[in-house]
Coordinates of C-alpha atoms and ligand atoms in Angstrom, one line a residue:
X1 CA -14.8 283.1 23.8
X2 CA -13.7 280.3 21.6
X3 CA -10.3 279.4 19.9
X4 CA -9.3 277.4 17.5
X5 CA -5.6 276.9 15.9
X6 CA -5.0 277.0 12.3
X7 CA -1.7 277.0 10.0
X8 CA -2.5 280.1 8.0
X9 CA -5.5 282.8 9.3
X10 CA -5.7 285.4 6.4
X11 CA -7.6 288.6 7.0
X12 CA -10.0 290.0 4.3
X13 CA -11.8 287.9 1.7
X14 CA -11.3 290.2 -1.1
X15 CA -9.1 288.7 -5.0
X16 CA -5.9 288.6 -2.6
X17 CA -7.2 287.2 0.5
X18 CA -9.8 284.4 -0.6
X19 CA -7.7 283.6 -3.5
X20 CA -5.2 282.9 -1.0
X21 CA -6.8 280.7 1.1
X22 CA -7.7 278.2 -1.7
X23 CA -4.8 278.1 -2.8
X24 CA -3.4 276.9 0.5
X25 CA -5.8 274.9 1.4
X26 CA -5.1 272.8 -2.0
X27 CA -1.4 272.6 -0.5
X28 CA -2.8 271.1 2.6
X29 CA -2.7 274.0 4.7
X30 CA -5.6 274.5 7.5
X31 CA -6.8 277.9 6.7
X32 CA -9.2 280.5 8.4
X33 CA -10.1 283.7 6.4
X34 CA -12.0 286.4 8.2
X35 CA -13.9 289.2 6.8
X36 CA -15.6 292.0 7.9
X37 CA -18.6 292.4 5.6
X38 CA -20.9 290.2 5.6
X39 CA -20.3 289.5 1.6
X40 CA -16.8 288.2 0.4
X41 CA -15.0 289.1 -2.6
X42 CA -13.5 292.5 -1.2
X43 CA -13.5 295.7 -2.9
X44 CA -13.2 294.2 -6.5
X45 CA -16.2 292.0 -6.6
X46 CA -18.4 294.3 -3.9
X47 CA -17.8 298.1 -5.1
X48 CA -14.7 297.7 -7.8
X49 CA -14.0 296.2 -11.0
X50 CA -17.1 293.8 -11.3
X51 CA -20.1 296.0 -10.9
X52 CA -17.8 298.8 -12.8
X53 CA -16.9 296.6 -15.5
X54 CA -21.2 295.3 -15.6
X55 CA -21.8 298.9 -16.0
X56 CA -19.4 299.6 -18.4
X57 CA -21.3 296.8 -20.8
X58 CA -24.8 297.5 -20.4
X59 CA -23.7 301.6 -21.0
X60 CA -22.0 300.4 -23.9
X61 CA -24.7 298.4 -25.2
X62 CA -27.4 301.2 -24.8
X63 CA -24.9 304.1 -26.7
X64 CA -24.4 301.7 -29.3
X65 CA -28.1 301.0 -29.7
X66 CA -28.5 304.7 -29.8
X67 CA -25.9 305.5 -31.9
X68 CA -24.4 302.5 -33.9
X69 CA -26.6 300.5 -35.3
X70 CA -27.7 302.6 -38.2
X71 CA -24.7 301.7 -40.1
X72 CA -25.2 298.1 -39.6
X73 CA -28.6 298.5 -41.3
X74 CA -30.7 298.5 -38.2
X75 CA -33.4 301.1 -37.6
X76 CA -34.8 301.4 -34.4
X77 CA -37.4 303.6 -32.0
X78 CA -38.5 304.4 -29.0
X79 CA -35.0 303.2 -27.2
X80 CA -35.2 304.2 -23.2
X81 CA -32.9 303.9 -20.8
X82 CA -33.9 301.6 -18.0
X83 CA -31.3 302.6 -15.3
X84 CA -33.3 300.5 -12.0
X85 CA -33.3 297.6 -14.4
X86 CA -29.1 298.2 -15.5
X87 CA -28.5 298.8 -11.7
X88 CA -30.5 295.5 -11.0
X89 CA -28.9 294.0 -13.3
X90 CA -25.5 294.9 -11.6
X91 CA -26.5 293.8 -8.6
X92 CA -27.2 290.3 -9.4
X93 CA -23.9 289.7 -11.1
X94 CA -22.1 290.9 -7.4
X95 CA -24.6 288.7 -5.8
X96 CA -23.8 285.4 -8.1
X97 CA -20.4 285.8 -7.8
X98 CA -20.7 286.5 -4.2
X99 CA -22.2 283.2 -3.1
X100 CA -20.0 281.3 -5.3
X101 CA -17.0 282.0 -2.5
X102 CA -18.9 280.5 0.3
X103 CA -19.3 277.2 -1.8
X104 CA -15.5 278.0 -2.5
X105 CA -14.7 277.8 0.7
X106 CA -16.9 274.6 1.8
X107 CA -15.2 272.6 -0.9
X108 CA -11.9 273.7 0.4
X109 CA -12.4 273.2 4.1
X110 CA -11.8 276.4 5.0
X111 CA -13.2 278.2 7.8
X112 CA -14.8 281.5 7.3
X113 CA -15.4 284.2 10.1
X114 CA -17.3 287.4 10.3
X115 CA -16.0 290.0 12.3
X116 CA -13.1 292.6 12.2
X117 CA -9.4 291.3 12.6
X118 CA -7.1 292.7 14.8
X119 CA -3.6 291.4 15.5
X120 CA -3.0 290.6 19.2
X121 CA 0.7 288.9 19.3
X122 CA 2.4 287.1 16.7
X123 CA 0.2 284.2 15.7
X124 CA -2.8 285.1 17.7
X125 CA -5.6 287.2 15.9
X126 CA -8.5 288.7 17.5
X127 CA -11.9 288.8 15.7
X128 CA -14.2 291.0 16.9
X129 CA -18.3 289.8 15.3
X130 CA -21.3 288.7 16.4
X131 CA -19.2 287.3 19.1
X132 CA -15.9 287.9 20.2
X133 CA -13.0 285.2 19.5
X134 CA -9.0 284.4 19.1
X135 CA -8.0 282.5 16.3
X136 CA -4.0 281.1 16.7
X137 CA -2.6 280.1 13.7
X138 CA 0.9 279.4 12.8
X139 CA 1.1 281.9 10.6
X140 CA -1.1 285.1 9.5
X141 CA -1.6 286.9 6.2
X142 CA -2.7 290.3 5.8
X143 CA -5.2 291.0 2.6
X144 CA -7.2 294.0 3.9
X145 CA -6.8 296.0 1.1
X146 CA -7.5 300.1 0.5
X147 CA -10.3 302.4 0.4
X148 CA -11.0 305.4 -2.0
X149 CA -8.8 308.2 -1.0
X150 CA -10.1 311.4 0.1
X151 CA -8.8 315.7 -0.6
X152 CA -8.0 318.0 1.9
X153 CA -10.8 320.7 1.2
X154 CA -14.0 317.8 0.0
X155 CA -16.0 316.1 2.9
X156 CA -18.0 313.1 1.8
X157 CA -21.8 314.0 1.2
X158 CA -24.4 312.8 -0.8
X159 CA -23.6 314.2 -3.7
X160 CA -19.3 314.4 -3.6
X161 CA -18.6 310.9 -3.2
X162 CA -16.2 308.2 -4.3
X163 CA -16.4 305.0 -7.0
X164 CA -19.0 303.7 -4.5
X165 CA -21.6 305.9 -4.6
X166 CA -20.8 306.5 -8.6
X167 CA -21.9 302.7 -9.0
X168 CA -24.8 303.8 -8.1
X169 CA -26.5 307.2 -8.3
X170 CA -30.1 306.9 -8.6
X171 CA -29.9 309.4 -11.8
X172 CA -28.0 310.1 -14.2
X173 CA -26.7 313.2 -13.4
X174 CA -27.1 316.4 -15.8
X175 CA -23.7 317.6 -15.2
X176 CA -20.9 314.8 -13.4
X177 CA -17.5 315.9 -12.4
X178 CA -14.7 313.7 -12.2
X179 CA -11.8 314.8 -10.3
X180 CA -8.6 312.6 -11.1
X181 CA -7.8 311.4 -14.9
X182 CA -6.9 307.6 -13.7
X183 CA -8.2 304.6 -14.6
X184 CA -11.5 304.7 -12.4
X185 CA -12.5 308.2 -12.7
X186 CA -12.1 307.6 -16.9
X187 CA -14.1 304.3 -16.4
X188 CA -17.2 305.7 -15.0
X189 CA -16.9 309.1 -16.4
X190 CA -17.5 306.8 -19.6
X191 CA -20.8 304.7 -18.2
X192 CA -22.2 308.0 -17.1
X193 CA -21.3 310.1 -20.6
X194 CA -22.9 307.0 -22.6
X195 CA -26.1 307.8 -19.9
X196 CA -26.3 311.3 -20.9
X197 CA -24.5 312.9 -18.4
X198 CA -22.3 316.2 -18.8
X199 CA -18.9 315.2 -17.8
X200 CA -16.1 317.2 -16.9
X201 CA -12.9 315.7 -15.8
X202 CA -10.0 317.6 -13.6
X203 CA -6.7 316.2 -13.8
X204 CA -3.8 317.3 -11.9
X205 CA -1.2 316.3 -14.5
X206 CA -1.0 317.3 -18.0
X207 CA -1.7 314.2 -18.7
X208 CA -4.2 311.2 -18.2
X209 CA -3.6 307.8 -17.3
X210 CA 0.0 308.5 -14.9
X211 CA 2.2 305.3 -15.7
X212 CA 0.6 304.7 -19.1
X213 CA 2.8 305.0 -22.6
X214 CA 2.8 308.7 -23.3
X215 CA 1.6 308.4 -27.1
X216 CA -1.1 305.6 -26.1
X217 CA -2.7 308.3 -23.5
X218 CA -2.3 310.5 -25.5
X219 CA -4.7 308.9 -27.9
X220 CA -6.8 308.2 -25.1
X221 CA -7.7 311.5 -24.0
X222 CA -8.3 312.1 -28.1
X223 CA -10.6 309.8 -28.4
X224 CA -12.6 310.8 -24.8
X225 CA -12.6 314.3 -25.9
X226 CA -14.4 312.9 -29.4
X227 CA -16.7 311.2 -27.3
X228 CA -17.5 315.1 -25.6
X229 CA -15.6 314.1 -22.0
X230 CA -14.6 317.9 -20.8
X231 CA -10.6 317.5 -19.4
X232 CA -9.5 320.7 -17.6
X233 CA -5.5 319.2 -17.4
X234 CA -3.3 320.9 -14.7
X235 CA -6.5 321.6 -12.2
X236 CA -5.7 321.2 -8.7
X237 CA -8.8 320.4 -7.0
X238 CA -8.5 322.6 -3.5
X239 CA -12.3 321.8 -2.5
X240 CA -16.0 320.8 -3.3
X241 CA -18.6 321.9 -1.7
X242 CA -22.5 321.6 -2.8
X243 CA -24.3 325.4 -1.9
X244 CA -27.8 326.1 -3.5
X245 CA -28.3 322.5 -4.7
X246 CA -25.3 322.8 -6.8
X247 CA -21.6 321.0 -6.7
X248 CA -19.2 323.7 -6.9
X249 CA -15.5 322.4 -7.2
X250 CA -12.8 325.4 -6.9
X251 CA -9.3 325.1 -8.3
X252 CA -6.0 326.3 -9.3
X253 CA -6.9 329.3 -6.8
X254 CA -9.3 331.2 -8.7
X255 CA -11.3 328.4 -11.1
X256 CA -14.5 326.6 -10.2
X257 CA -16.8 324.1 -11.9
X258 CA -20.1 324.0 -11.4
X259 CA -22.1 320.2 -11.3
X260 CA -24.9 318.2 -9.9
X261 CA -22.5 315.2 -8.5
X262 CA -18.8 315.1 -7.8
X263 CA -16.5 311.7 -8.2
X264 CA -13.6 312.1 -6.3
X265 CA -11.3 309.6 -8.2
X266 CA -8.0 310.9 -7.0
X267 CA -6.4 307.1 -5.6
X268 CA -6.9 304.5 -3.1
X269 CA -5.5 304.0 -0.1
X270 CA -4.3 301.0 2.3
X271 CA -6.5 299.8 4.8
X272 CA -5.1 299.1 8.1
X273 CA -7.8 300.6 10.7
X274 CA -8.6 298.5 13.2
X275 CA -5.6 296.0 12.5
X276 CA -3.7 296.9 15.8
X277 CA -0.2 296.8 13.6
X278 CA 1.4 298.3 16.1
X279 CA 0.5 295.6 19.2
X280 CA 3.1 293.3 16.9
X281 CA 5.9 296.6 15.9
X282 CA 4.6 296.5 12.2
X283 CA 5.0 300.2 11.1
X284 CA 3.8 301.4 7.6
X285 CA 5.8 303.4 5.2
X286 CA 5.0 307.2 4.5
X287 CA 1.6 306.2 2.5
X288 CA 0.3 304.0 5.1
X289 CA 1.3 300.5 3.6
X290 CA 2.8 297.8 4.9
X291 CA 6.4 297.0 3.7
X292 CA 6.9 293.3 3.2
X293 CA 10.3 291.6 1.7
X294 CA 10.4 289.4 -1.4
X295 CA 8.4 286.8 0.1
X296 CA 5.9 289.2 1.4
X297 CA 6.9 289.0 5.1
X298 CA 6.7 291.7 7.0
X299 CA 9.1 292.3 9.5
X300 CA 8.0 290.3 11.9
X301 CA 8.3 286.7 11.8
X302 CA 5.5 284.9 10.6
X303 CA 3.3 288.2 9.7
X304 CA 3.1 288.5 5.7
X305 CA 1.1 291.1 3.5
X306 CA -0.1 291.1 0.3
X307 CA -2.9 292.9 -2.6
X308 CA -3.1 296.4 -2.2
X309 CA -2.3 297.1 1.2
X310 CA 1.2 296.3 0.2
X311 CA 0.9 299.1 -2.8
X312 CA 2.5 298.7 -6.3
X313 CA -0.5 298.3 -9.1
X314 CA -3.7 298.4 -7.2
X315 CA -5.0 295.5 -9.2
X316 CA -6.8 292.5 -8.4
X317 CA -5.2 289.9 -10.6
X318 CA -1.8 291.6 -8.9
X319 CA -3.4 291.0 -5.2
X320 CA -4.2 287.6 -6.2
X321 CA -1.0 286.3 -7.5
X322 CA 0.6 288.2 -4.8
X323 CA -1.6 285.6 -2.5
X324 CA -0.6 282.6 -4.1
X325 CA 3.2 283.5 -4.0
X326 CA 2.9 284.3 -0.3
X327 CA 0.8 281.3 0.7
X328 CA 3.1 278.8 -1.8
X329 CA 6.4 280.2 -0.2
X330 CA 4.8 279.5 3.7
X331 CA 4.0 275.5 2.2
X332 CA 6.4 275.1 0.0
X333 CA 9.5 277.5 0.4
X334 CA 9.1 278.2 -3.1
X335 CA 6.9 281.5 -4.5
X336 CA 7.2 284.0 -6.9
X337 CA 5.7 286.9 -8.6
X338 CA 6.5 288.5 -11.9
X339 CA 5.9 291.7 -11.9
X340 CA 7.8 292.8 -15.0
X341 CA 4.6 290.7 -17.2
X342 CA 1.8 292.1 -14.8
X343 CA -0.8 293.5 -17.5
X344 CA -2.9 296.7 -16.9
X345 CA -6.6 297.2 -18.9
X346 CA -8.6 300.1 -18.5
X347 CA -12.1 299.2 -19.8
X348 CA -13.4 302.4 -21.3
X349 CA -13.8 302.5 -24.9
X350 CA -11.3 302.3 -27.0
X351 CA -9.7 300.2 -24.2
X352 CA -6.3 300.8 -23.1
X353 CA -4.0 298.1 -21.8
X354 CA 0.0 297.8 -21.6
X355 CA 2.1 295.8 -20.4
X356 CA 6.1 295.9 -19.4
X357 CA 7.8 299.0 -20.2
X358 CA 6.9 302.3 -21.8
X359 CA 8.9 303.8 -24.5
X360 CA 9.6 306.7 -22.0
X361 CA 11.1 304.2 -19.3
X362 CA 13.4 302.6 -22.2
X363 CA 14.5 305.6 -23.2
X364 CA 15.3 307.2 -19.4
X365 CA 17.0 303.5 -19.1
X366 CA 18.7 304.0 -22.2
X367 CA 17.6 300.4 -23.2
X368 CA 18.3 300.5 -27.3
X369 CA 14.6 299.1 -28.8
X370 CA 13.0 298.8 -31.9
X371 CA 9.3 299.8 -32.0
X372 CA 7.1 297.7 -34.2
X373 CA 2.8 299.4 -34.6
X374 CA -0.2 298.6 -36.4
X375 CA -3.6 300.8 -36.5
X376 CA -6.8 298.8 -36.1
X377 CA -8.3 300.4 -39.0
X378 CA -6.3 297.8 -41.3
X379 CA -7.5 295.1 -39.5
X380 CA -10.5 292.9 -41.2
X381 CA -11.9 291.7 -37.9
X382 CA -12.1 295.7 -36.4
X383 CA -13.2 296.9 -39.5
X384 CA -16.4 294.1 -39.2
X385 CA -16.8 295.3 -35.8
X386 CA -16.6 299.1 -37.1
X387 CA -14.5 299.6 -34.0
X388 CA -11.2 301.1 -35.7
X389 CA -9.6 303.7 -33.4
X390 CA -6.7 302.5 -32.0
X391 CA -3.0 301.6 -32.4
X392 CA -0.9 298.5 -31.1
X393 CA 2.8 299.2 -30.4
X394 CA 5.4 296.3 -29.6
X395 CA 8.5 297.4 -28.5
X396 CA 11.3 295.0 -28.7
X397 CA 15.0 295.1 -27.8
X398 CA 17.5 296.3 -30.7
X399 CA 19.6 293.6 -30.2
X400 CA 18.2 290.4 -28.6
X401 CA 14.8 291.6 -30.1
X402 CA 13.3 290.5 -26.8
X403 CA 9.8 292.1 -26.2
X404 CA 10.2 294.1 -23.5
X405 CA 6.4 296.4 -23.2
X406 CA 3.5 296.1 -25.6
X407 CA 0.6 298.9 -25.5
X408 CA -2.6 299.2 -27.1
X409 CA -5.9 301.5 -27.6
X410 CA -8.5 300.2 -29.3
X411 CA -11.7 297.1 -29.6
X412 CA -11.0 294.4 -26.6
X413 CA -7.1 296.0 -25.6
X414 CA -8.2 294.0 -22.3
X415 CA -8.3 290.9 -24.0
X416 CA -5.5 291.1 -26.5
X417 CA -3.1 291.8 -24.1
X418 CA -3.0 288.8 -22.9
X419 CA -1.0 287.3 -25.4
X420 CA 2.1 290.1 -25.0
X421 CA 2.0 289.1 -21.1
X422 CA 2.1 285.5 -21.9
X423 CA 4.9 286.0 -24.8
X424 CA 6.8 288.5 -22.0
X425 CA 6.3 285.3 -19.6
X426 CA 7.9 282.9 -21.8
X427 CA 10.7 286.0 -23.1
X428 CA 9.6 285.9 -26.6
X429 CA 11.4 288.1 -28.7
X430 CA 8.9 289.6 -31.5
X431 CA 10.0 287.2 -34.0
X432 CA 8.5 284.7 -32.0
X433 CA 5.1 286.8 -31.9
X434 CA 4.8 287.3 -36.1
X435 CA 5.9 283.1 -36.6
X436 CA 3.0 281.7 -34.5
X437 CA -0.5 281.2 -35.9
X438 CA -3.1 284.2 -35.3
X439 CA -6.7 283.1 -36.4
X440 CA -8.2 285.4 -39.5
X441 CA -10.3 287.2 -38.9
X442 CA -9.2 288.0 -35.4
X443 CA -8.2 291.3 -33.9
X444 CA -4.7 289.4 -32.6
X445 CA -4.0 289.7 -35.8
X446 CA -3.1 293.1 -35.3
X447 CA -0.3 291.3 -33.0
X448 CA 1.5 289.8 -35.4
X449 CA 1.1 292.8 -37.9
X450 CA 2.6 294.7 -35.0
X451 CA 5.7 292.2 -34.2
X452 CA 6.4 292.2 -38.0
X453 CA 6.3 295.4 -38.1
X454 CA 9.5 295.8 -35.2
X455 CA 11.4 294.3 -38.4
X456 CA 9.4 296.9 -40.6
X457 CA 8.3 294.0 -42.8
X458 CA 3.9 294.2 -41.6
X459 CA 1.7 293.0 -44.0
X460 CA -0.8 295.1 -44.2
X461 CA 0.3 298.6 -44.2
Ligands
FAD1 P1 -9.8 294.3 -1.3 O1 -10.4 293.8 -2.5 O2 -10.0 295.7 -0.9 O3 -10.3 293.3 -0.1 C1 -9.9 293.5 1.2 C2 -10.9 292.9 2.1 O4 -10.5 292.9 3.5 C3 -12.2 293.6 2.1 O5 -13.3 292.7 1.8 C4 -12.3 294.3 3.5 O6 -13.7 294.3 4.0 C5 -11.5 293.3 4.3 N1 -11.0 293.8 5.6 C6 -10.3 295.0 5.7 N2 -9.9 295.1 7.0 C7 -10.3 294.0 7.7 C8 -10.2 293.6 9.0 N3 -9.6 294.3 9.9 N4 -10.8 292.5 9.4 C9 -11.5 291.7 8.4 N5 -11.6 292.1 7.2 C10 -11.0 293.2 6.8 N6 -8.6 296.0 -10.5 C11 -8.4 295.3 -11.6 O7 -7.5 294.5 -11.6 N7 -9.2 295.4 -12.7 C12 -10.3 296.3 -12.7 O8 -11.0 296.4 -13.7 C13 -10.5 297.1 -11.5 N8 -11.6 297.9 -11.5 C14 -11.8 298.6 -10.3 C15 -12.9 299.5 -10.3 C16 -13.1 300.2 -9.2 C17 -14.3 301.2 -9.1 C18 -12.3 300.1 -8.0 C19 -12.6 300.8 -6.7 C20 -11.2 299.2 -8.0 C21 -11.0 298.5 -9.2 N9 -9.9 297.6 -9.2 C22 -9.6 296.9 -10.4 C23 -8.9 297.4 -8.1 C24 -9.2 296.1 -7.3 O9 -10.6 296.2 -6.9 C25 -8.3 296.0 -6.2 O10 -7.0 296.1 -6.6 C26 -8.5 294.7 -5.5 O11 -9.8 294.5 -4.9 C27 -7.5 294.5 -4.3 O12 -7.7 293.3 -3.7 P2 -7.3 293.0 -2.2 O13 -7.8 291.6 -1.9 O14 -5.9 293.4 -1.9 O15 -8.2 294.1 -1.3
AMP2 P1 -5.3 306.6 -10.1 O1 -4.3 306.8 -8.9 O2 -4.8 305.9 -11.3 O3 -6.6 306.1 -9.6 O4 -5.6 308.1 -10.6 C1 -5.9 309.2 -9.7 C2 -5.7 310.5 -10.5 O5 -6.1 311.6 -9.7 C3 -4.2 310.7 -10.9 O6 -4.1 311.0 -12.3 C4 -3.9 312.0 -10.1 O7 -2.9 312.8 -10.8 C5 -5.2 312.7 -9.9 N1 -5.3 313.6 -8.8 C6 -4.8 313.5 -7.6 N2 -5.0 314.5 -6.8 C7 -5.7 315.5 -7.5 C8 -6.2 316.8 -7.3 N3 -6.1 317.4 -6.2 N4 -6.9 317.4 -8.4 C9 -7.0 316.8 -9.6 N5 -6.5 315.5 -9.8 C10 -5.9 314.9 -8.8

């Protein structure tokens, strides 16, 4: 058994956790990060928003072959789908990315070990690999993440599985299910409609997209149902069960759906098997997380937590800047996150990305705001792209006329929100947004259009 002492051991190598460690190695720290597969980049590179978001191009790219070049004046034949070569293809984007952490880590000093972390006593963490060994280290950071979530009434088989296995299938399936309207379940639904596939989405609400501007998913589940998504709203998935070579998902009581392969989207959660939390008198809270304080600490001394094992937005840019707060605070005494500019994409298309708050959370706060939109269709730039649908909404305060959330639907949403969370950073108000320069012809202008619009004064409409 060997042991070696560190200032900062971190456990899991996924956005929050390997993040993290550069980061602290930069300030000087001496840092181990152990992971558990033999890969790093956690969830999000391995099985999560990478190979999704690979997917979610190269389905795009094939519909639009299929189906959108016509109007650009381009006739073509004899288009097949190539779905070993698009699942290759996939693979060796996770695999790039995947050996760029190693080299990550060598250039940063940082010591990586394989094996499974559990805690043993404050500061002393067990790793259990092709050996056995204790690492001590002055302080230790938790970054294990979460796993799909399951149902009461589905048992994981070939053909009802999670994200993971839908990043995959060897077919496209005739007839997919999707149970859970959230960002993942929409996401692959998408790559696997643009396949071919028959898709049929349950959603427990009456409404897709929880947490997302009413209106703007509202639009959303427009535009999916244009695109021939099925959405049964209100269904309560109570089982799935494959009999006679067939998926058959019952709910609300009496219904049932009838399908070739099942994606249980319904959630993620924490990850915090085999961590021993209890050896230290770390408890988690009723969903299994681990509570931290302000500077991610959990309550014992010395034990922090951050990324999605702590909950909030299960996001990875979220887990990552959670990371470098936590590991900034332990080197420098000073760390902070933001979480009032944190930006949330999903990547279907339209896209759909928001940031701040909804025009339902002003209202319930009885904040007074001014709400300031612009369509895409009167923008040059989406109009060249013929990618139209969509709406940008700025919602501004009455009085100071500080931006407080901006939403969008529609071409690159991902992308363009990047300004608001920048502007929200720096508290512009929208003023600030329609004075500075926006490129023509650039879909940010529909920005601008949408910032001078909160003074009812846009350009072009
Ligand atoms: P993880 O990425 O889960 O990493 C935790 C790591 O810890 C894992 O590698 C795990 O093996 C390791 N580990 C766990 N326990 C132990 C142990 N005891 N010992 C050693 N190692 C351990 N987010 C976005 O922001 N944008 C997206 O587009 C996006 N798309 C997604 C698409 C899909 C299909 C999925 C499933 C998720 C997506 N996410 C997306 C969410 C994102 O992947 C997560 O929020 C992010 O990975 C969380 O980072 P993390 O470091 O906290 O945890
Ligand atoms: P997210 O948490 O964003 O990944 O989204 C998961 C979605 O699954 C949410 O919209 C939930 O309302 C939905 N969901 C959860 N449980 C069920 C269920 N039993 N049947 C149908 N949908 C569900």
């Amino acid at each position: 058994m060997s042991e070696t002492t560190y200032d900062l051991v971190i456990i899991g190598a996924g956005p929050a956790g390997y993040v993290g460690a550069v980061r602290a190695a930069q300030l000087g720290l001496r840092v181990a990060c152990v992971e558990k597969e033999p890969e790093l980049g956690g969830t999000c590179l391995q099985v999560g928003c990478i190979p999704s978001k690979a997917l979610l191009d190269s389905s795009e790219r094939y519909h639009e072959t299929l189906h959108g070049l016509k109007a650009h004046g381009i006739a073509v034949s004899g288009v097949e789908l190539d779905l070993p070569a698009m699942m290759a293809r996939k693979s060796k984007i996770v695999a790039k990315l995947s050996q760029e952490i190693p080299v990550l880590f060598k250039k940063h000093g940082i010591e990586h070990s394989y094996g499974t972390a559990g805690l043993v006593e404050p500061g002393v963490v067990r790793v259990d690999g092709e050996q056995q060994s204790t690492i001590r280290s002055r302080h230790i950071l938790i970054a294990t993440g979460s796993v799909p979530a399951g149902l009461p009434g589905i048992e994981w088989q070939e053909r009802i599985g999670t994200s993971t296995e839908a990043l995959a299938f060897p077919e496209v399936p005739r007839r997919l299910i999707v149970i859970g309207g959230g960002a993942i379940g929409l996401e692959l639904g998408s790559v696997w409609r643009r396949l071919g596939a028959e898709v049929t989405v349950l959603e427990y609400l009456d409404h897709i997209l929880p947490g997302s501007d009413a209106e703007i998913a509202q639009l959303a589940l427009r535009a999916f149902k244009k695109q021939r998504i099925g959405f049964k709203l209100e269904a309560r998935v109570q089982s799935a069960v494959v009999e006679n070579d067939e998926c058959i998902v019952r709910y609300n009581d009496t219904e049932e759906l009838r399908g070739d392969r099942v994606l249980v989207a319904v959630g993620r959660r924490p990850l915090t098997d085999g961590l021993n939390l209890a050896a230290v008198g770390i408890d988690t809270d009723g969903r299994g997380f681990i509570p931290v304080d302000r500077q991610f600490q959990t309550k014992v001394p010395g034990i922090y937590a951050v990324g999605d094992v702590i909950g909030g937005a299960l996001l990875a840019h979220k887990a990552s800047q959670e990371a470098i707060a936590c590991v900034e605070q332990i080197a420098t005494g000073v760390g902070w996150v933001n979480y009032d500019t944190l930006p949330n994409v999903v990547y279907t298309a339209p896209e759909v990305a928001g940031v701040g708050q909804t025009e339902e959370q002003l209202v319930q706060n009885n904040v007074p705001f001014q709400k300031g939109q612009f369509v895409f269709r009167s923008n040059g730039r989406a109009r060249i792209l013929g990618q139209t649908e969509g709406v940008i909404k700025i919602l501004a305060h009455q009085q100071t006329d500080r931006v407080l959330g901006v939403h969008i639907i529609g071409p690159r949403a991902g992308d363009l929100i990047a300004e608001a969370s920048v502007a929200m950073e720096y508290g512009a108000s929208s003023e600030d947004i329609a004075r500075a320069w926006h490129a023509h012809p650039s879909l940010a202008e529909t920005i601008k259009e949408a910032a001078l619009d909160v003074d009812s004064r846009a350009l072009h409409a």
